[in-house]
Amino acid sequence: MNVVLLCGSPRAKKSNSAYLLEQLSDRMGGSLHVETRQAAATASGVNERTAELVAASDALVVALPLYADAIPSALYEVLGQIRARVLETGSTPTVYLIVNSGFYEARQNELAIEMLWNWCDACGMRRGRALAAGAGEMSHAAPMGTGPLKNLGRALDELARAIERRESGETMFVEPNFPRMLYRMAGHRFWNAQAKKNGLKPRDLLRAE
Protein backbone atom coordinates (compact mmCIF):
# COMPACT_ATOMS: atom_id res chain seq x y z
CA MET A 1 0.00 0.00 0.00
CA ASN A 2 1.42 3.39 -1.04
CA VAL A 3 0.81 6.44 1.13
CA VAL A 4 1.82 10.04 0.36
CA LEU A 5 2.24 12.43 3.30
CA LEU A 6 1.95 16.04 2.13
CA CYS A 7 3.12 18.89 4.36
CA GLY A 8 1.24 22.07 3.48
CA SER A 9 3.04 24.42 5.88
CA PRO A 10 5.28 27.19 4.51
CA ARG A 11 7.62 26.46 7.43
CA ALA A 12 8.33 23.05 5.87
CA LYS A 13 10.46 20.73 8.02
CA LYS A 14 10.44 23.14 10.99
CA SER A 15 6.66 23.19 11.18
CA ASN A 16 4.21 21.53 13.53
CA SER A 17 2.55 19.97 10.47
CA ALA A 18 5.80 18.23 9.47
CA TYR A 19 6.27 17.00 13.04
CA LEU A 20 2.74 15.58 13.18
CA LEU A 21 3.31 13.77 9.88
CA GLU A 22 6.53 12.33 11.29
CA GLN A 23 4.68 11.10 14.38
CA LEU A 24 1.95 9.60 12.20
CA SER A 25 4.48 7.84 9.97
CA ASP A 26 6.12 6.28 13.05
CA ARG A 27 2.75 4.74 13.94
CA MET A 28 2.12 3.14 10.56
CA GLY A 29 2.75 -0.53 9.89
CA GLY A 30 5.88 -1.67 8.08
CA SER A 31 3.86 -3.03 5.17
CA LEU A 32 3.09 0.52 3.99
CA HIS A 33 5.34 2.40 1.58
CA VAL A 34 5.30 5.98 2.85
CA GLU A 35 6.71 9.02 1.06
CA THR A 36 6.70 12.52 2.54
CA ARG A 37 6.42 15.54 0.25
CA GLN A 38 6.50 19.31 0.78
CA ALA A 39 4.07 21.62 -0.99
CA ALA A 40 5.77 24.29 -3.10
CA ALA A 41 4.08 27.71 -3.30
CA THR A 42 4.76 28.16 -7.02
CA ALA A 43 4.45 25.93 -10.06
CA SER A 44 7.40 23.55 -10.09
CA GLY A 45 8.64 20.10 -10.92
CA VAL A 46 8.36 19.34 -7.20
CA ASN A 47 4.58 19.76 -7.27
CA GLU A 48 4.31 17.86 -10.55
CA ARG A 49 6.14 14.92 -9.01
CA THR A 50 3.94 15.08 -5.91
CA ALA A 51 0.83 14.96 -8.11
CA GLU A 52 2.20 11.91 -9.94
CA LEU A 53 2.87 10.11 -6.66
CA VAL A 54 -0.58 10.91 -5.29
CA ALA A 55 -2.29 9.63 -8.46
CA ALA A 56 -0.38 6.35 -8.07
CA SER A 57 -1.04 6.04 -4.33
CA ASP A 58 -3.70 4.35 -2.21
CA ALA A 59 -3.90 7.14 0.36
CA LEU A 60 -2.99 10.81 0.70
CA VAL A 61 -2.50 12.54 4.06
CA VAL A 62 -2.49 16.35 3.97
CA ALA A 63 -1.20 18.16 7.06
CA LEU A 64 -1.40 21.93 7.37
CA PRO A 65 -1.66 24.83 9.81
CA LEU A 66 -4.79 26.97 9.98
CA TYR A 67 -4.25 30.35 8.29
CA ALA A 68 -7.03 32.92 8.84
CA ASP A 69 -9.56 30.10 9.33
CA ALA A 70 -8.57 28.66 5.96
CA ILE A 71 -5.77 26.97 3.99
CA PRO A 72 -2.22 28.34 3.51
CA SER A 73 -1.76 29.79 0.02
CA ALA A 74 1.40 27.68 -0.36
CA LEU A 75 -0.83 24.61 -0.53
CA TYR A 76 -3.14 25.77 -3.33
CA GLU A 77 -0.69 25.26 -6.18
CA VAL A 78 -0.04 21.60 -5.46
CA LEU A 79 -3.71 20.88 -4.74
CA GLY A 80 -4.54 22.13 -8.22
CA GLN A 81 -1.92 19.90 -9.81
CA ILE A 82 -3.07 16.88 -7.80
CA ARG A 83 -6.65 17.44 -8.93
CA ALA A 84 -5.64 17.63 -12.59
CA ARG A 85 -3.57 14.45 -12.39
CA VAL A 86 -6.08 12.26 -10.51
CA LEU A 87 -8.89 13.33 -12.85
CA GLU A 88 -6.67 12.51 -15.82
CA THR A 89 -5.76 9.07 -14.49
CA GLY A 90 -9.10 8.26 -12.87
CA SER A 91 -7.35 7.24 -9.64
CA THR A 92 -9.20 7.39 -6.32
CA PRO A 93 -6.82 7.57 -3.34
CA THR A 94 -8.42 7.93 0.08
CA VAL A 95 -7.71 11.35 1.61
CA TYR A 96 -6.90 11.98 5.28
CA LEU A 97 -6.38 15.38 6.91
CA ILE A 98 -4.47 16.84 9.84
CA VAL A 99 -5.19 20.51 10.56
CA ASN A 100 -3.53 22.23 13.53
CA SER A 101 -3.86 25.76 14.86
CA GLY A 102 -2.69 27.97 17.68
CA PHE A 103 -6.24 28.22 18.99
CA TYR A 104 -6.91 26.03 22.01
CA GLU A 105 -10.29 25.05 20.60
CA ALA A 106 -9.92 22.33 17.96
CA ARG A 107 -13.30 23.27 16.45
CA GLN A 108 -11.63 26.37 15.01
CA ASN A 109 -10.19 24.09 12.30
CA GLU A 110 -13.58 22.83 11.12
CA LEU A 111 -14.03 25.28 8.22
CA ALA A 112 -10.60 24.51 6.72
CA ILE A 113 -11.38 20.79 6.92
CA GLU A 114 -14.67 21.31 5.08
CA MET A 115 -12.81 23.25 2.35
CA LEU A 116 -10.47 20.33 1.85
CA TRP A 117 -13.32 17.82 1.79
CA ASN A 118 -14.95 19.89 -0.96
CA TRP A 119 -11.66 19.74 -2.89
CA CYS A 120 -11.52 15.99 -2.31
CA ASP A 121 -15.03 15.61 -3.75
CA ALA A 122 -14.10 17.75 -6.78
CA CYS A 123 -11.15 15.42 -7.41
CA GLY A 124 -13.34 12.32 -7.25
CA MET A 125 -11.25 10.95 -4.38
CA ARG A 126 -12.59 9.18 -1.31
CA ARG A 127 -13.02 10.96 2.01
CA GLY A 128 -11.14 9.23 4.79
CA ARG A 129 -10.87 10.85 8.19
CA ALA A 130 -9.68 14.18 9.62
CA LEU A 131 -7.83 15.14 12.77
CA ALA A 132 -8.28 18.70 14.07
CA ALA A 133 -5.67 19.62 16.68
CA GLY A 134 -6.02 22.63 18.95
CA ALA A 135 -3.09 24.38 20.64
CA GLY A 136 -0.78 23.22 17.87
CA GLU A 137 2.23 25.03 19.32
CA MET A 138 2.17 22.56 22.22
CA SER A 139 2.97 19.62 19.93
CA HIS A 140 6.58 19.56 21.17
CA ALA A 141 5.72 20.15 24.84
CA ALA A 142 6.25 16.49 25.80
CA PRO A 143 6.85 13.10 24.16
CA MET A 144 3.85 12.39 21.94
CA GLY A 145 1.16 10.44 23.77
CA THR A 146 2.23 11.58 27.24
CA GLY A 147 1.28 14.43 29.57
CA PRO A 148 -0.44 17.29 27.71
CA LEU A 149 -0.14 15.33 24.44
CA LYS A 150 -1.91 12.18 25.63
CA ASN A 151 -5.08 12.90 23.62
CA LEU A 152 -3.13 13.86 20.51
CA GLY A 153 -1.05 10.68 20.64
CA ARG A 154 -4.17 8.54 20.87
CA ALA A 155 -5.76 10.39 17.95
CA LEU A 156 -2.65 9.81 15.80
CA ASP A 157 -2.79 6.11 16.69
CA GLU A 158 -6.41 6.00 15.57
CA LEU A 159 -5.69 7.89 12.37
CA ALA A 160 -2.82 5.54 11.51
CA ARG A 161 -5.14 2.55 11.93
CA ALA A 162 -7.75 4.17 9.69
CA ILE A 163 -5.16 4.78 6.98
CA GLU A 164 -3.87 1.20 7.11
CA ARG A 165 -7.44 -0.04 6.63
CA ARG A 166 -8.47 2.77 4.25
CA GLU A 167 -11.38 3.49 6.56
CA SER A 168 -13.52 6.59 6.78
CA GLY A 169 -14.88 8.15 9.95
CA GLU A 170 -15.88 11.25 11.86
CA THR A 171 -13.47 14.12 12.42
CA MET A 172 -11.46 13.85 15.64
CA PHE A 173 -11.34 17.18 17.51
CA VAL A 174 -8.40 17.03 19.92
CA GLU A 175 -7.37 19.53 22.57
CA PRO A 176 -4.39 19.21 24.94
CA ASN A 177 -4.53 17.62 28.37
CA PHE A 178 -3.74 21.06 29.75
CA PRO A 179 -5.99 23.77 31.24
CA ARG A 180 -7.17 26.36 28.75
CA MET A 181 -6.54 29.17 31.25
CA LEU A 182 -2.87 28.23 31.64
CA TYR A 183 -2.49 27.96 27.86
CA ARG A 184 -3.80 31.51 27.48
CA MET A 185 -1.49 32.76 30.23
CA ALA A 186 1.51 31.23 28.44
CA GLY A 187 0.39 32.90 25.21
CA HIS A 188 0.18 36.31 26.89
CA ARG A 189 3.70 35.89 28.30
CA PHE A 190 5.01 35.07 24.83
CA TRP A 191 3.45 38.09 23.17
CA ASN A 192 4.55 40.43 25.96
CA ALA A 193 8.12 39.14 25.60
CA GLN A 194 7.98 39.69 21.83
CA ALA A 195 6.67 43.21 22.36
CA LYS A 196 9.55 44.02 24.73
CA LYS A 197 12.11 42.79 22.18
CA ASN A 198 10.63 45.23 19.68
CA GLY A 199 10.60 48.23 22.02
CA LEU A 200 6.90 48.00 22.85
CA LYS A 201 4.95 47.75 26.08
CA PRO A 202 2.13 45.25 26.76
CA ARG A 203 -0.46 48.02 26.47
CA ASP A 204 0.76 48.75 22.95
CA LEU A 205 -0.52 45.33 21.87
CA LEU A 206 -4.06 46.41 22.76
CA ARG A 207 -3.90 49.71 20.87
CA ALA A 208 -6.36 50.00 17.98
CA GLU A 209 -5.28 52.05 14.96
CSV table of N, CA and C in Angstrom, one decimal, residues 98-166:
chain,number,residue,atom,x,y,z
A,98,ILE,N,-4.9,16.4,8.5
A,98,ILE,CA,-4.5,16.8,9.8
A,98,ILE,C,-4.4,18.4,9.8
A,99,VAL,N,-5.2,19.1,10.5
A,99,VAL,CA,-5.2,20.5,10.6
A,99,VAL,C,-4.9,21.0,12.0
A,100,ASN,N,-3.9,21.7,12.2
A,100,ASN,CA,-3.5,22.2,13.5
A,100,ASN,C,-3.6,23.7,13.6
A,101,SER,N,-3.8,24.3,14.7
A,101,SER,CA,-3.9,25.8,14.9
A,101,SER,C,-3.4,26.2,16.2
A,102,GLY,N,-3.1,27.4,16.4
A,102,GLY,CA,-2.7,28.0,17.7
A,102,GLY,C,-3.8,28.2,18.6
A,103,PHE,N,-5.1,28.1,18.1
A,103,PHE,CA,-6.2,28.2,19.0
A,103,PHE,C,-6.3,27.0,19.9
A,104,TYR,N,-6.7,27.2,21.1
A,104,TYR,CA,-6.9,26.0,22.0
A,104,TYR,C,-8.0,25.1,21.5
A,105,GLU,N,-9.1,25.8,21.0
A,105,GLU,CA,-10.3,25.0,20.6
A,105,GLU,C,-10.1,24.4,19.2
A,106,ALA,N,-10.1,23.1,19.2
A,106,ALA,CA,-9.9,22.3,18.0
A,106,ALA,C,-11.0,22.6,16.9
A,107,ARG,N,-12.2,23.0,17.4
A,107,ARG,CA,-13.3,23.3,16.4
A,107,ARG,C,-13.0,24.4,15.5
A,108,GLN,N,-12.0,25.2,15.9
A,108,GLN,CA,-11.6,26.4,15.0
A,108,GLN,C,-11.1,25.9,13.6
A,109,ASN,N,-10.7,24.6,13.5
A,109,ASN,CA,-10.2,24.1,12.3
A,109,ASN,C,-11.3,23.5,11.4
A,110,GLU,N,-12.5,23.5,11.8
A,110,GLU,CA,-13.6,22.8,11.1
A,110,GLU,C,-13.8,23.4,9.7
A,111,LEU,N,-13.8,24.7,9.5
A,111,LEU,CA,-14.0,25.3,8.2
A,111,LEU,C,-13.0,24.9,7.2
A,112,ALA,N,-11.7,24.9,7.6
A,112,ALA,CA,-10.6,24.5,6.7
A,112,ALA,C,-10.7,23.0,6.3
A,113,ILE,N,-11.2,22.2,7.2
A,113,ILE,CA,-11.4,20.8,6.9
A,113,ILE,C,-12.5,20.6,5.9
A,114,GLU,N,-13.6,21.4,6.0
A,114,GLU,CA,-14.7,21.3,5.1
A,114,GLU,C,-14.2,21.8,3.7
A,115,MET,N,-13.4,22.8,3.6
A,115,MET,CA,-12.8,23.3,2.4
A,115,MET,C,-12.1,22.1,1.7
A,116,LEU,N,-11.3,21.4,2.4
A,116,LEU,CA,-10.5,20.3,1.8
A,116,LEU,C,-11.3,19.1,1.5
A,117,TRP,N,-12.4,18.9,2.2
A,117,TRP,CA,-13.3,17.8,1.8
A,117,TRP,C,-14.0,18.2,0.5
A,118,ASN,N,-14.3,19.5,0.3
A,118,ASN,CA,-14.9,19.9,-1.0
A,118,ASN,C,-14.0,19.7,-2.1
A,119,TRP,N,-12.7,20.0,-1.9
A,119,TRP,CA,-11.7,19.7,-2.9
A,119,TRP,C,-11.6,18.3,-3.2
A,120,CYS,N,-11.6,17.4,-2.2
A,120,CYS,CA,-11.5,16.0,-2.3
A,120,CYS,C,-12.7,15.5,-3.2
A,121,ASP,N,-13.9,16.0,-3.0
A,121,ASP,CA,-15.0,15.6,-3.8
A,121,ASP,C,-14.9,16.0,-5.2
A,122,ALA,N,-14.3,17.3,-5.4
A,122,ALA,CA,-14.1,17.7,-6.8
A,122,ALA,C,-13.1,16.9,-7.5
A,123,CYS,N,-12.2,16.3,-6.8
A,123,CYS,CA,-11.2,15.4,-7.4
A,123,CYS,C,-11.7,14.0,-7.7
A,124,GLY,N,-12.8,13.7,-7.1
A,124,GLY,CA,-13.3,12.3,-7.3
A,124,GLY,C,-12.6,11.3,-6.3
A,125,MET,N,-11.9,11.8,-5.3
A,125,MET,CA,-11.2,11.0,-4.4
A,125,MET,C,-12.2,10.6,-3.2
A,126,ARG,N,-11.8,9.6,-2.4
A,126,ARG,CA,-12.6,9.2,-1.3
A,126,ARG,C,-12.2,10.0,0.0
A,127,ARG,N,-13.3,10.3,0.7
A,127,ARG,CA,-13.0,11.0,2.0
A,127,ARG,C,-12.6,9.9,3.0
A,128,GLY,N,-11.6,10.1,3.7
A,128,GLY,CA,-11.1,9.2,4.8
A,128,GLY,C,-11.5,9.8,6.1
A,129,ARG,N,-10.6,10.3,6.9
A,129,ARG,CA,-10.9,10.8,8.2
A,129,ARG,C,-10.0,12.1,8.5
A,130,ALA,N,-10.4,13.0,9.3
A,130,ALA,CA,-9.7,14.2,9.6
A,130,ALA,C,-9.4,14.3,11.1
A,131,LEU,N,-8.2,14.9,11.4
A,131,LEU,CA,-7.8,15.1,12.8
A,131,LEU,C,-7.6,16.6,12.9
A,132,ALA,N,-8.4,17.3,13.8
A,132,ALA,CA,-8.3,18.7,14.1
A,132,ALA,C,-7.6,18.9,15.4
A,133,ALA,N,-6.4,19.5,15.4
A,133,ALA,CA,-5.7,19.6,16.7
A,133,ALA,C,-5.6,21.1,17.1
A,134,GLY,N,-6.1,21.3,18.4
A,134,GLY,CA,-6.0,22.6,19.0
A,134,GLY,C,-4.7,22.8,19.7
A,135,ALA,N,-4.3,24.1,19.9
A,135,ALA,CA,-3.1,24.4,20.6
A,135,ALA,C,-1.9,23.7,20.0
A,136,GLY,N,-1.8,23.9,18.6
A,136,GLY,CA,-0.8,23.2,17.9
A,136,GLY,C,0.6,23.5,18.3
A,137,GLU,N,0.9,24.7,18.9
A,137,GLU,CA,2.2,25.0,19.3
A,137,GLU,C,2.7,24.2,20.5
A,138,MET,N,1.8,23.4,21.1
A,138,MET,CA,2.2,22.6,22.2
A,138,MET,C,2.6,21.2,21.7
A,139,SER,N,2.7,21.0,20.4
A,139,SER,CA,3.0,19.6,19.9
A,139,SER,C,4.3,19.1,20.3
A,140,HIS,N,5.3,20.0,20.7
A,140,HIS,CA,6.6,19.6,21.2
A,140,HIS,C,6.7,19.7,22.7
A,141,ALA,N,5.6,19.9,23.4
A,141,ALA,CA,5.7,20.2,24.8
A,141,ALA,C,6.1,18.9,25.6
A,142,ALA,N,5.9,17.7,25.1
A,142,ALA,CA,6.2,16.5,25.8
A,142,ALA,C,6.3,15.4,24.7
A,143,PRO,N,6.9,14.2,25.1
A,143,PRO,CA,6.8,13.1,24.2
A,143,PRO,C,5.4,12.8,23.7
A,144,MET,N,5.2,12.6,22.5
A,144,MET,CA,3.9,12.4,21.9
A,144,MET,C,3.2,11.2,22.7
A,145,GLY,N,1.9,11.5,23.1
A,145,GLY,CA,1.2,10.4,23.8
A,145,GLY,C,1.3,10.5,25.3
A,146,THR,N,2.1,11.5,25.8
A,146,THR,CA,2.2,11.6,27.2
A,146,THR,C,1.8,13.0,27.7
A,147,GLY,N,1.6,13.1,29.0
A,147,GLY,CA,1.3,14.4,29.6
A,147,GLY,C,0.2,15.2,28.8
A,148,PRO,N,0.6,16.5,28.4
A,148,PRO,CA,-0.4,17.3,27.7
A,148,PRO,C,-0.7,16.8,26.3
A,149,LEU,N,0.1,15.8,25.8
A,149,LEU,CA,-0.1,15.3,24.4
A,149,LEU,C,-0.7,13.9,24.4
A,150,LYS,N,-1.3,13.5,25.6
A,150,LYS,CA,-1.9,12.2,25.6
A,150,LYS,C,-3.0,12.0,24.6
A,151,ASN,N,-4.0,13.0,24.6
A,151,ASN,CA,-5.1,12.9,23.6
A,151,ASN,C,-4.6,12.9,22.2
A,152,LEU,N,-3.6,13.7,21.9
A,152,LEU,CA,-3.1,13.9,20.5
A,152,LEU,C,-2.4,12.6,20.1
A,153,GLY,N,-1.7,11.9,21.0
A,153,GLY,CA,-1.0,10.7,20.6
A,153,GLY,C,-2.1,9.6,20.3
A,154,ARG,N,-3.1,9.5,21.1
A,154,ARG,CA,-4.2,8.5,20.9
A,154,ARG,C,-4.9,8.8,19.5
A,155,ALA,N,-5.1,10.1,19.2
A,155,ALA,CA,-5.8,10.4,18.0
A,155,ALA,C,-4.9,10.0,16.8
A,156,LEU,N,-3.6,10.2,16.9
A,156,LEU,CA,-2.7,9.8,15.8
A,156,LEU,C,-2.6,8.3,15.6
A,157,ASP,N,-2.7,7.6,16.8
A,157,ASP,CA,-2.8,6.1,16.7
A,157,ASP,C,-4.0,5.7,15.9
A,158,GLU,N,-5.2,6.3,16.2
A,158,GLU,CA,-6.4,6.0,15.6
A,158,GLU,C,-6.4,6.3,14.1
A,159,LEU,N,-5.8,7.5,13.8
A,159,LEU,CA,-5.7,7.9,12.4
A,159,LEU,C,-4.8,6.9,11.6
A,160,ALA,N,-3.7,6.5,12.2
A,160,ALA,CA,-2.8,5.5,11.5
A,160,ALA,C,-3.6,4.2,11.2
A,161,ARG,N,-4.4,3.8,12.2
A,161,ARG,CA,-5.1,2.5,11.9
A,161,ARG,C,-6.1,2.7,10.8
A,162,ALA,N,-6.8,3.9,10.8
A,162,ALA,CA,-7.8,4.2,9.7
A,162,ALA,C,-7.1,4.2,8.3
A,163,ILE,N,-5.9,4.7,8.2
A,163,ILE,CA,-5.2,4.8,7.0
A,163,ILE,C,-4.8,3.4,6.5
A,164,GLU,N,-4.3,2.6,7.4
A,164,GLU,CA,-3.9,1.2,7.1
A,164,GLU,C,-5.0,0.4,6.6
A,165,ARG,N,-6.2,0.7,7.0
A,165,ARG,CA,-7.4,0.0,6.6
A,165,ARG,C,-8.2,0.7,5.6
A,166,ARG,N,-7.8,1.9,5.2
A,166,ARG,CA,-8.5,2.8,4.2
A,166,ARG,C,-9.9,3.0,4.7
